[in-house]
PDB file of C-alpha atoms in Angstrom:
ATOM      1  CA  MET G   7       0.000   0.000   0.000  1.00 69.00           C
ATOM      2  CA  GLU G   8       1.706   3.198  -1.194  1.00 85.00           C
ATOM      3  CA  PHE G   9       1.452   6.588   0.477  1.00 88.00           C
ATOM      4  CA  ARG G  10       0.705   8.213  -2.882  1.00 88.00           C
ATOM      5  CA  THR G  11      -2.300   5.924  -3.426  1.00 91.00           C
ATOM      6  CA  LEU G  12      -3.585   6.685   0.064  1.00 92.00           C
ATOM      7  CA  ARG G  13      -3.194  10.414  -0.547  1.00 90.00           C
ATOM      8  CA  VAL G  14      -5.155  10.157  -3.815  1.00 93.00           C
ATOM      9  CA  PHE G  15      -7.961   8.308  -2.040  1.00 94.00           C
ATOM     10  CA  VAL G  16      -8.072  10.899   0.756  1.00 93.00           C
ATOM     11  CA  GLU G  17      -8.252  13.754  -1.757  1.00 91.00           C
ATOM     12  CA  VAL G  18     -11.106  12.047  -3.658  1.00 93.00           C
ATOM     13  CA  VAL G  19     -13.110  11.821  -0.442  1.00 93.00           C
ATOM     14  CA  ARG G  20     -12.347  15.401   0.604  1.00 91.00           C
ATOM     15  CA  ALA G  21     -13.086  16.814  -2.846  1.00 89.00           C
ATOM     16  CA  GLY G  22     -16.273  14.789  -3.229  1.00 89.00           C
ATOM     17  CA  GLY G  23     -15.314  13.319  -6.585  1.00 90.00           C
ATOM     18  CA  PHE G  24     -12.610  12.219  -8.986  1.00 92.00           C
ATOM     19  CA  SER G  25     -12.419  15.272 -11.244  1.00 89.00           C
ATOM     20  CA  ALA G  26     -12.075  17.721  -8.352  1.00 89.00           C
ATOM     21  CA  ALA G  27      -9.413  15.535  -6.736  1.00 89.00           C
ATOM     22  CA  ALA G  28      -7.476  15.402 -10.003  1.00 89.00           C
ATOM     23  CA  GLY G  29      -7.018  19.161  -9.887  1.00 86.00           C
ATOM     24  CA  ARG G  30      -5.768  19.048  -6.319  1.00 85.00           C
ATOM     25  CA  VAL G  31      -3.077  16.421  -6.918  1.00 85.00           C
ATOM     26  CA  HIS G  32      -2.221  17.607 -10.450  1.00 86.00           C
ATOM     27  CA  ALA G  33      -3.124  14.324 -12.175  1.00 88.00           C
ATOM     28  CA  THR G  34      -5.635  13.225 -14.786  1.00 91.00           C
ATOM     29  CA  GLN G  35      -9.035  11.911 -13.761  1.00 90.00           C
ATOM     30  CA  SER G  36      -8.209   8.502 -15.241  1.00 91.00           C
ATOM     31  CA  THR G  37      -5.042   8.323 -13.119  1.00 92.00           C
ATOM     32  CA  ILE G  38      -7.086   9.130 -10.011  1.00 92.00           C
ATOM     33  CA  SER G  39      -9.693   6.495 -10.827  1.00 92.00           C
ATOM     34  CA  LYS G  40      -6.999   3.890 -11.487  1.00 93.00           C
ATOM     35  CA  ALA G  41      -5.300   4.621  -8.149  1.00 93.00           C
ATOM     36  CA  VAL G  42      -8.554   4.182  -6.217  1.00 94.00           C
ATOM     37  CA  ARG G  43      -9.350   0.940  -8.041  1.00 93.00           C
ATOM     38  CA  GLN G  44      -5.847  -0.300  -7.260  1.00 93.00           C
ATOM     39  CA  LEU G  45      -6.395   0.428  -3.578  1.00 94.00           C
ATOM     40  CA  GLU G  46      -9.762  -1.342  -3.620  1.00 93.00           C
ATOM     41  CA  ASP G  47      -8.208  -4.375  -5.337  1.00 93.00           C
ATOM     42  CA  GLU G  48      -5.436  -4.490  -2.763  1.00 93.00           C
ATOM     43  CA  ILE G  49      -7.872  -4.309   0.161  1.00 92.00           C
ATOM     44  CA  GLY G  50     -10.307  -6.698  -1.489  1.00 93.00           C
ATOM     45  CA  MET G  51     -13.502  -4.708  -1.020  1.00 92.00           C
ATOM     46  CA  PRO G  52     -15.081  -1.508  -2.390  1.00 93.00           C
ATOM     47  CA  LEU G  53     -14.248   1.738  -0.632  1.00 94.00           C
ATOM     48  CA  LEU G  54     -16.545   4.106  -2.517  1.00 94.00           C
ATOM     49  CA  ILE G  55     -20.149   4.005  -3.670  1.00 92.00           C
ATOM     50  CA  ARG G  56     -20.265   5.740  -7.049  1.00 89.00           C
ATOM     51  CA  GLY G  57     -23.561   7.252  -8.161  1.00 84.00           C
ATOM     52  CA  PRO G  58     -25.095  10.085 -10.199  1.00 83.00           C
ATOM     53  CA  ALA G  59     -25.152  12.337  -7.130  1.00 79.00           C
ATOM     54  CA  GLY G  60     -21.457  11.778  -6.410  1.00 84.00           C
ATOM     55  CA  ILE G  61     -19.523   9.422  -4.170  1.00 91.00           C
ATOM     56  CA  ALA G  62     -20.064   8.046  -0.681  1.00 93.00           C
ATOM     57  CA  LEU G  63     -17.859   5.984   1.604  1.00 94.00           C
ATOM     58  CA  THR G  64     -18.580   2.343   2.289  1.00 94.00           C
ATOM     59  CA  ALA G  65     -17.979   1.030   5.819  1.00 94.00           C
ATOM     60  CA  ALA G  66     -14.550  -0.162   4.702  1.00 94.00           C
ATOM     61  CA  GLY G  67     -13.936   3.158   2.983  1.00 93.00           C
ATOM     62  CA  GLU G  68     -14.630   5.049   6.216  1.00 94.00           C
ATOM     63  CA  ILE G  69     -12.022   2.982   8.066  1.00 94.00           C
ATOM     64  CA  VAL G  70      -9.427   3.405   5.316  1.00 94.00           C
ATOM     65  CA  PHE G  71     -10.114   7.156   5.073  1.00 94.00           C
ATOM     66  CA  GLN G  72      -9.575   7.727   8.800  1.00 93.00           C
ATOM     67  CA  ARG G  73      -6.465   5.513   8.976  1.00 92.00           C
ATOM     68  CA  ALA G  74      -5.001   7.005   5.800  1.00 93.00           C
ATOM     69  CA  GLN G  75      -5.172  10.506   7.249  1.00 91.00           C
ATOM     70  CA  THR G  76      -3.315   9.315  10.349  1.00 89.00           C
ATOM     71  CA  LEU G  77      -0.646   7.550   8.292  1.00 90.00           C
ATOM     72  CA  LEU G  78      -0.096  10.544   6.008  1.00 89.00           C
ATOM     73  CA  ALA G  79       0.191  12.907   8.975  1.00 86.00           C
ATOM     74  CA  GLY G  80       2.672  10.573  10.659  1.00 86.00           C
ATOM     75  CA  ARG G  81       4.780  10.382   7.526  1.00 86.00           C
ATOM     76  CA  GLU G  82       5.034  14.172   7.324  1.00 82.00           C
ATOM     77  CA  THR G  83       5.927  14.418  11.018  1.00 80.00           C
ATOM     78  CA  LEU G  84       8.693  11.816  10.586  1.00 81.00           C
ATOM     79  CA  LYS G  85      10.143  13.684   7.598  1.00 78.00           C
ATOM     80  CA  THR G  86      10.079  16.970   9.500  1.00 76.00           C
ATOM     81  CA  GLU G  87      11.744  15.564  12.617  1.00 73.00           C
ATOM     82  CA  LEU G  88      14.545  14.084  10.535  1.00 74.00           C
ATOM     83  CA  GLN G  89      15.050  17.384   8.726  1.00 70.00           C
ATOM     84  CA  GLU G  90      15.387  19.174  12.040  1.00 67.00           C
ATOM     85  CA  LEU G  91      18.410  17.098  12.985  1.00 59.00           C
ATOM     86  CA  ALA G  92      20.344  19.633  10.955  1.00 63.00           C
ATOM     87  CA  GLY G  93      18.621  22.559  12.678  1.00 69.00           C
ATOM     88  CA  LEU G  94      17.286  25.489  10.744  1.00 77.00           C
ATOM     89  CA  LYS G  95      20.240  25.499   8.412  1.00 77.00           C
ATOM     90  CA  ARG G  96      17.801  23.535   6.305  1.00 79.00           C
ATOM     91  CA  GLY G  97      14.252  22.289   6.631  1.00 83.00           C
ATOM     92  CA  LEU G  98      10.754  22.991   5.397  1.00 89.00           C
ATOM     93  CA  LEU G  99       8.062  25.434   6.448  1.00 93.00           C
ATOM     94  CA  ARG G 100       4.581  24.548   5.183  1.00 95.00           C
ATOM     95  CA  ILE G 101       2.284  27.517   5.586  1.00 97.00           C
ATOM     96  CA  GLY G 102      -1.065  28.548   4.149  1.00 96.00           C
ATOM     97  CA  LEU G 103      -1.994  32.193   3.614  1.00 94.00           C
ATOM     98  CA  PRO G 104      -5.250  33.706   2.321  1.00 90.00           C
ATOM     99  CA  PRO G 105      -5.341  36.280  -0.494  1.00 85.00           C
ATOM    100  CA  ILE G 106      -6.947  38.854   1.818  1.00 85.00           C
ATOM    101  CA  GLY G 107      -4.372  40.658   3.922  1.00 84.00           C
ATOM    102  CA  SER G 108      -1.317  38.543   3.139  1.00 84.00           C
ATOM    103  CA  SER G 109       0.673  41.328   1.482  1.00 84.00           C
ATOM    104  CA  GLU G 110      -0.080  43.766   4.315  1.00 86.00           C
ATOM    105  CA  LEU G 111       0.387  41.399   7.279  1.00 88.00           C
ATOM    106  CA  PHE G 112       2.631  38.542   6.227  1.00 92.00           C
ATOM    107  CA  ALA G 113       5.014  39.937   3.607  1.00 90.00           C
ATOM    108  CA  PRO G 114       7.193  41.609   6.316  1.00 91.00           C
ATOM    109  CA  VAL G 115       7.264  38.345   8.303  1.00 93.00           C
ATOM    110  CA  PHE G 116       8.130  36.394   5.166  1.00 92.00           C
ATOM    111  CA  THR G 117      11.001  38.775   4.339  1.00 93.00           C
ATOM    112  CA  LEU G 118      12.509  38.637   7.836  1.00 93.00           C
ATOM    113  CA  TYR G 119      12.144  34.853   7.964  1.00 95.00           C
ATOM    114  CA  ARG G 120      13.981  34.472   4.669  1.00 93.00           C
ATOM    115  CA  GLN G 121      16.787  36.732   5.905  1.00 92.00           C
ATOM    116  CA  ARG G 122      17.246  34.739   9.120  1.00 91.00           C
ATOM    117  CA  TYR G 123      16.755  31.241   7.709  1.00 91.00           C
ATOM    118  CA  PRO G 124      17.844  31.251   4.058  1.00 91.00           C
ATOM    119  CA  GLY G 125      18.307  27.478   4.020  1.00 88.00           C
ATOM    120  CA  VAL G 126      14.712  26.679   4.960  1.00 91.00           C
ATOM    121  CA  ASP G 127      12.426  25.894   2.033  1.00 91.00           C
ATOM    122  CA  ILE G 128       9.017  27.535   2.252  1.00 93.00           C
ATOM    123  CA  LYS G 129       6.024  25.724   0.793  1.00 94.00           C
ATOM    124  CA  LEU G 130       3.391  28.435   0.473  1.00 94.00           C
ATOM    125  CA  VAL G 131      -0.230  27.456  -0.148  1.00 93.00           C
ATOM    126  CA  GLU G 132      -2.777  30.151  -0.997  1.00 91.00           C
ATOM    127  CA  HIS G 133      -6.495  29.541  -0.429  1.00 89.00           C
ATOM    128  CA  GLY G 134      -9.444  30.987   1.425  1.00 86.00           C
ATOM    129  CA  SER G 135      -9.388  30.509   5.204  1.00 87.00           C
ATOM    130  CA  ASP G 136     -11.905  27.639   5.243  1.00 87.00           C
ATOM    131  CA  ARG G 137      -9.823  25.566   2.820  1.00 89.00           C
ATOM    132  CA  LEU G 138      -6.624  26.376   4.734  1.00 92.00           C
ATOM    133  CA  GLU G 139      -8.168  25.107   7.970  1.00 93.00           C
ATOM    134  CA  GLU G 140      -9.062  21.888   6.161  1.00 90.00           C
ATOM    135  CA  LEU G 141      -5.450  21.450   5.019  1.00 92.00           C
ATOM    136  CA  LEU G 142      -4.160  22.222   8.505  1.00 94.00           C
ATOM    137  CA  ARG G 143      -6.553  19.713  10.048  1.00 91.00           C
ATOM    138  CA  ALA G 144      -5.219  17.074   7.646  1.00 88.00           C
ATOM    139  CA  SER G 145      -1.582  17.916   8.560  1.00 89.00           C
ATOM    140  CA  GLU G 146      -0.792  18.981   4.999  1.00 91.00           C
ATOM    141  CA  ILE G 147       0.473  22.328   6.299  1.00 95.00           C
ATOM    142  CA  ASP G 148       1.953  23.319   9.678  1.00 96.00           C
ATOM    143  CA  LEU G 149       0.558  26.847   9.974  1.00 97.00           C
ATOM    144  CA  ALA G 150      -2.449  28.580   8.465  1.00 96.00           C
ATOM    145  CA  ALA G 151      -3.724  32.137   8.580  1.00 94.00           C
ATOM    146  CA  SER G 152      -7.455  32.317   9.232  1.00 92.00           C
ATOM    147  CA  LEU G 153     -10.144  34.479  10.751  1.00 90.00           C
ATOM    148  CA  LEU G 154     -11.203  34.191  14.381  1.00 89.00           C
ATOM    149  CA  PRO G 155     -13.134  32.608  15.944  1.00 87.00           C
ATOM    150  CA  VAL G 156     -11.828  29.131  15.121  1.00 90.00           C
ATOM    151  CA  SER G 157     -12.432  25.593  16.322  1.00 90.00           C
ATOM    152  CA  GLU G 158     -10.989  24.529  19.679  1.00 93.00           C
ATOM    153  CA  GLU G 159      -8.858  21.986  17.830  1.00 94.00           C
ATOM    154  CA  PHE G 160      -6.501  24.858  16.914  1.00 96.00           C
ATOM    155  CA  ASP G 161      -4.163  27.088  18.910  1.00 96.00           C
ATOM    156  CA  TRP G 162      -3.613  30.547  17.508  1.00 96.00           C
ATOM    157  CA  LEU G 163      -1.579  33.731  17.551  1.00 95.00           C
ATOM    158  CA  ALA G 164      -3.542  36.909  16.830  1.00 94.00           C
ATOM    159  CA  MET G 165      -2.109  39.089  14.062  1.00 92.00           C
ATOM    160  CA  ARG G 166      -4.534  41.953  13.466  1.00 92.00           C
ATOM    161  CA  ARG G 167      -8.103  43.030  14.195  1.00 93.00           C
ATOM    162  CA  ASP G 168      -9.826  45.522  11.900  1.00 92.00           C
ATOM    163  CA  PRO G 169     -13.428  46.610  11.312  1.00 94.00           C
ATOM    164  CA  LEU G 170     -14.962  46.084   7.889  1.00 95.00           C
ATOM    165  CA  VAL G 171     -15.843  48.866   5.481  1.00 95.00           C
ATOM    166  CA  ALA G 172     -18.550  48.753   2.819  1.00 96.00           C
ATOM    167  CA  LEU G 173     -17.341  49.617  -0.682  1.00 96.00           C
ATOM    168  CA  MET G 174     -19.740  51.070  -3.235  1.00 96.00           C
ATOM    169  CA  ALA G 175     -19.904  53.503  -6.130  1.00 96.00           C
ATOM    170  CA  THR G 176     -19.233  57.087  -5.124  1.00 94.00           C
ATOM    171  CA  ASP G 177     -22.635  58.162  -6.486  1.00 94.00           C
ATOM    172  CA  ALA G 178     -24.598  55.449  -4.647  1.00 94.00           C
ATOM    173  CA  PRO G 179     -27.276  56.951  -2.342  1.00 92.00           C
ATOM    174  CA  LEU G 180     -25.886  55.252   0.766  1.00 94.00           C
ATOM    175  CA  ALA G 181     -22.413  56.560   0.000  1.00 92.00           C
ATOM    176  CA  GLN G 182     -23.718  60.014   0.902  1.00 86.00           C
ATOM    177  CA  VAL G 183     -25.079  58.969   4.304  1.00 84.00           C
ATOM    178  CA  PRO G 184     -23.001  60.367   7.191  1.00 79.00           C
ATOM    179  CA  GLY G 185     -21.789  57.903   9.772  1.00 78.00           C
ATOM    180  CA  PRO G 186     -21.407  54.115   9.697  1.00 93.00           C
ATOM    181  CA  LEU G 187     -23.882  51.688   8.152  1.00 93.00           C
ATOM    182  CA  THR G 188     -25.258  48.354   9.314  1.00 94.00           C
ATOM    183  CA  LEU G 189     -25.914  45.346   7.138  1.00 94.00           C
ATOM    184  CA  ASP G 190     -29.607  45.971   7.615  1.00 94.00           C
ATOM    185  CA  ASP G 191     -29.101  49.367   5.938  1.00 95.00           C
ATOM    186  CA  LEU G 192     -27.526  47.548   2.979  1.00 96.00           C
ATOM    187  CA  ARG G 193     -30.032  44.717   2.563  1.00 95.00           C
ATOM    188  CA  ALA G 194     -31.595  46.222  -0.576  1.00 95.00           C
ATOM    189  CA  MET G 195     -28.251  46.362  -2.397  1.00 96.00           C
ATOM    190  CA  PRO G 196     -26.709  43.409  -4.284  1.00 97.00           C
ATOM    191  CA  PHE G 197     -23.648  41.985  -2.522  1.00 98.00           C
ATOM    192  CA  ILE G 198     -20.275  41.308  -4.129  1.00 97.00           C
ATOM    193  CA  LEU G 199     -18.622  38.478  -2.205  1.00 95.00           C
ATOM    194  CA  PHE G 200     -15.471  36.424  -2.396  1.00 92.00           C
ATOM    195  CA  ASP G 201     -15.405  32.894  -3.775  1.00 86.00           C
ATOM    196  CA  SER G 202     -16.488  29.986  -1.609  1.00 81.00           C
ATOM    197  CA  GLY G 203     -13.863  28.953   0.924  1.00 79.00           C
ATOM    198  CA  PHE G 204     -13.333  32.496   2.215  1.00 87.00           C
ATOM    199  CA  ALA G 205     -14.242  32.845   5.888  1.00 87.00           C
ATOM    200  CA  LEU G 206     -15.189  36.495   5.356  1.00 90.00           C
ATOM    201  CA  ASN G 207     -18.225  35.336   3.340  1.00 90.00           C
ATOM    202  CA  ARG G 208     -19.369  33.162   6.230  1.00 89.00           C
ATOM    203  CA  ILE G 209     -19.047  36.053   8.679  1.00 91.00           C
ATOM    204  CA  ILE G 210     -21.040  38.418   6.450  1.00 95.00           C
ATOM    205  CA  ARG G 211     -23.781  35.872   5.743  1.00 93.00           C
ATOM    206  CA  ALA G 212     -24.109  35.054   9.434  1.00 93.00           C
ATOM    207  CA  ALA G 213     -24.528  38.750  10.259  1.00 94.00           C
ATOM    208  CA  CYS G 214     -27.178  39.092   7.530  1.00 96.00           C
ATOM    209  CA  ALA G 215     -29.021  36.098   8.980  1.00 95.00           C
ATOM    210  CA  ARG G 216     -29.102  37.820  12.354  1.00 94.00           C
ATOM    211  CA  HIS G 217     -30.951  40.659  10.602  1.00 95.00           C
ATOM    212  CA  GLY G 218     -33.328  38.140   9.044  1.00 96.00           C
ATOM    213  CA  PHE G 219     -32.334  38.275   5.386  1.00 96.00           C
ATOM    214  CA  GLU G 220     -30.257  36.445   2.794  1.00 95.00           C
ATOM    215  CA  PRO G 221     -28.259  38.838   0.590  1.00 95.00           C
ATOM    216  CA  GLU G 222     -28.631  38.855  -3.179  1.00 96.00           C
ATOM    217  CA  VAL G 223     -25.170  37.985  -4.509  1.00 96.00           C
ATOM    218  CA  THR G 224     -24.459  39.596  -7.856  1.00 96.00           C
ATOM    219  CA  ALA G 225     -20.808  38.540  -8.266  1.00 95.00           C
ATOM    220  CA  ARG G 226     -18.030  36.504  -6.660  1.00 94.00           C
ATOM    221  CA  SER G 227     -14.271  36.619  -7.106  1.00 92.00           C
ATOM    222  CA  SER G 228     -11.039  35.735  -5.353  1.00 88.00           C
ATOM    223  CA  GLN G 229      -9.342  38.909  -6.611  1.00 90.00           C
ATOM    224  CA  ILE G 230      -9.485  41.911  -4.291  1.00 90.00           C
ATOM    225  CA  ASP G 231      -8.827  44.570  -6.937  1.00 91.00           C
ATOM    226  CA  PHE G 232     -11.469  43.103  -9.236  1.00 94.00           C
ATOM    227  CA  ILE G 233     -14.050  43.138  -6.432  1.00 94.00           C
ATOM    228  CA  ILE G 234     -13.233  46.762  -5.647  1.00 94.00           C
ATOM    229  CA  ARG G 235     -13.631  47.761  -9.291  1.00 94.00           C
ATOM    230  CA  LEU G 236     -16.983  45.968  -9.513  1.00 96.00           C
ATOM    231  CA  ALA G 237     -18.173  47.920  -6.491  1.00 96.00           C
ATOM    232  CA  ALA G 238     -16.819  51.168  -7.930  1.00 95.00           C
ATOM    233  CA  ALA G 239     -18.700  50.484 -11.176  1.00 95.00           C
ATOM    234  CA  GLY G 240     -21.997  50.288  -9.272  1.00 95.00           C
ATOM    235  CA  LEU G 241     -22.545  46.529  -9.455  1.00 96.00           C
ATOM    236  CA  GLY G 242     -23.217  46.298  -5.722  1.00 96.00           C
ATOM    237  CA  VAL G 243     -21.624  46.577  -2.292  1.00 97.00           C
ATOM    238  CA  ALA G 244     -18.425  44.767  -1.307  1.00 97.00           C
ATOM    239  CA  PHE G 245     -16.731  44.365   2.052  1.00 96.00           C
ATOM    240  CA  LEU G 246     -13.079  44.570   3.035  1.00 95.00           C
ATOM    241  CA  PRO G 247     -11.101  45.106   6.227  1.00 94.00           C
ATOM    242  CA  ARG G 248     -10.271  48.771   6.724  1.00 92.00           C
ATOM    243  CA  LEU G 249      -6.528  48.029   6.441  1.00 90.00           C
ATOM    244  CA  ILE G 250      -6.952  46.421   3.025  1.00 89.00           C
ATOM    245  CA  ALA G 251      -9.398  49.015   1.698  1.00 90.00           C
ATOM    246  CA  ARG G 252      -7.131  51.927   2.639  1.00 87.00           C
ATOM    247  CA  ALA G 253      -4.211  50.296   0.858  1.00 84.00           C
ATOM    248  CA  ARG G 254      -6.165  50.536  -2.413  1.00 77.00           C
ATOM    249  CA  VAL G 255      -7.068  54.223  -2.372  1.00 71.00           C
ATOM    250  CA  HIS G 256      -6.090  54.487  -6.054  1.00 78.00           C
ATOM    251  CA  VAL G 257      -9.515  53.072  -6.970  1.00 80.00           C
ATOM    252  CA  PRO G 258     -12.313  55.735  -6.930  1.00 88.00           C
ATOM    253  CA  VAL G 259     -14.752  53.969  -4.627  1.00 93.00           C
ATOM    254  CA  ALA G 260     -16.697  55.076  -1.559  1.00 94.00           C
ATOM    255  CA  GLN G 261     -15.513  53.444   1.683  1.00 93.00           C
ATOM    256  CA  VAL G 262     -18.228  53.579   4.337  1.00 93.00           C
ATOM    257  CA  PRO G 263     -17.525  52.235   7.861  1.00 93.00           C
ATOM    258  CA  LEU G 264     -19.588  49.205   8.847  1.00 93.00           C
ATOM    259  CA  ASP G 265     -21.053  49.227  12.352  1.00 92.00           C
ATOM    260  CA  GLU G 266     -21.928  45.574  12.732  1.00 91.00           C
ATOM    261  CA  PRO G 267     -21.112  43.486  15.831  1.00 90.00           C
ATOM    262  CA  GLY G 268     -19.399  40.187  15.139  1.00 90.00           C
ATOM    263  CA  THR G 269     -17.974  41.148  11.759  1.00 92.00           C
ATOM    264  CA  ASP G 270     -14.503  42.388  12.676  1.00 92.00           C
ATOM    265  CA  TRP G 271     -11.719  40.974  10.526  1.00 92.00           C
ATOM    266  CA  ALA G 272      -9.616  39.212  13.180  1.00 93.00           C
ATOM    267  CA  MET G 273      -6.697  37.493  11.463  1.00 93.00           C
ATOM    268  CA  ALA G 274      -4.636  34.903  13.328  1.00 95.00           C
ATOM    269  CA  THR G 275      -2.022  32.248  12.612  1.00 96.00           C
ATOM    270  CA  LEU G 276      -3.246  28.758  13.545  1.00 97.00           C
ATOM    271  CA  TRP G 277      -1.668  25.417  14.315  1.00 97.00           C
ATOM    272  CA  ARG G 278      -3.112  22.100  15.480  1.00 95.00           C
ATOM    273  CA  ARG G 279      -3.551  21.973  19.235  1.00 94.00           C
ATOM    274  CA  GLY G 280      -1.468  19.251  20.834  1.00 90.00           C
ATOM    275  CA  ALA G 281       0.236  18.285  17.567  1.00 88.00           C
ATOM    276  CA  TYR G 282       3.948  18.321  16.876  1.00 87.00           C
ATOM    277  CA  LEU G 283       4.979  21.794  15.676  1.00 90.00           C
ATOM    278  CA  PRO G 284       8.149  21.792  13.550  1.00 89.00           C
ATOM    279  CA  GLN G 285      11.042  24.018  14.496  1.00 89.00           C
ATOM    280  CA  ALA G 286      10.677  25.929  11.222  1.00 91.00           C
ATOM    281  CA  ALA G 287       7.055  26.736  12.125  1.00 94.00           C
ATOM    282  CA  ARG G 288       7.988  27.788  15.662  1.00 93.00           C
ATOM    283  CA  ALA G 289      10.571  30.167  14.216  1.00 93.00           C
ATOM    284  CA  TRP G 290       7.878  31.734  12.018  1.00 95.00           C
ATOM    285  CA  LEU G 291       5.648  32.277  15.070  1.00 95.00           C
ATOM    286  CA  ASP G 292       8.527  33.875  16.975  1.00 94.00           C
ATOM    287  CA  ILE G 293       9.004  36.412  14.182  1.00 94.00           C
ATOM    288  CA  ALA G 294       5.261  37.023  13.763  1.00 93.00           C
ATOM    289  CA  ALA G 295       4.823  37.644  17.486  1.00 91.00           C
ATOM    290  CA  GLY G 296       7.430  40.380  17.381  1.00 83.00           C
ATOM    291  CA  ASP G 297       6.438  41.963  14.052  1.00 47.00           C
ATOM    292  CA  PRO G 298       6.144  45.766  14.549  1.00 38.00           C
ATOM    293  CA  ALA G 299       3.387  45.931  11.914  1.00 40.00           C
ATOM    294  CA  GLN G 300       0.951  44.382  14.364  1.00 39.00           C
ATOM    295  CA  THR G 301      -1.598  46.508  16.169  1.00 35.00           C
ATOM    296  CA  ALA G 302      -2.032  46.995  19.896  1.00 30.00           C
ATOM    297  CA  GLU G 303      -4.666  44.243  19.928  1.00 35.00           C
ATOM    298  CA  GLY G 304      -2.138  41.531  19.080  1.00 34.00           C
ATOM    299  CA  PRO G 305      -0.374  39.316  19.428  1.00 34.00           C
ATOM    300  CA  GLU G 306      -2.513  37.242  21.753  1.00 35.00           C
ATOM    301  CA  GLN G 307      -2.508  33.517  22.303  1.00 35.00           C
ATOM    302  CA  ASP G 308      -5.278  31.476  23.836  1.00 33.00           C
TER     303      ASP G 308
END
């Protein structure tokens, strides 16, 4: 039983299908299907139920899925511990960063880390916070940046807390209103959100639900500048942390403060509670905790 075959099987289950898994492991769909069939032949029983609605785990598949995750995590831990025998003269840092806020918050940390530890390879993964938490949970990365609050299965180091601002066309009626707005004030406007997998979407939708409405979503994107330009063109209202919005003042768009409890953009660096944390990851946290770009609210650690 090969680790690569186990990893393919795990990705098929996580992705919910063969084609989606193929994109994650950079292989063809036929290669993915062949690997799963090979694993089923080796075990001697089916692991997946294949149907028009997608895939589902058999009882045997559930056991293999859980054990495979443990084996893959153990393999990565073994590799990391062996690498650390040489100290930080070499090694590997596996970290996941989201598109929102990385350049403002993490670029200075990245630069200082590279200066101090030039021999450490950095495997950088970029996704929305929800996907990064999934990768961290599966031990595929050592650290992940995500929005608070997070599950109790993670420890965290706070990086920055910022209120959100609503972005809209400068001639929009609500852009002329003095003072901050609530999401209830904005319920009649179409919303421009990020792609699925971004925790900021979940926070905004939850706040809308507290006001008793589901927003009309007119567009989604993973690109901050594109979202800002859509808002500036009058397509709807978008939301960004104040820090990020102010860094893009070159775009002619109204930035209205949002007065909405529970929607602050609270970025933190996460790691798995109780799990082995590689020396390369601990060094990153040491630098992040002392980064002068942080605000008075951080760093904090639960």
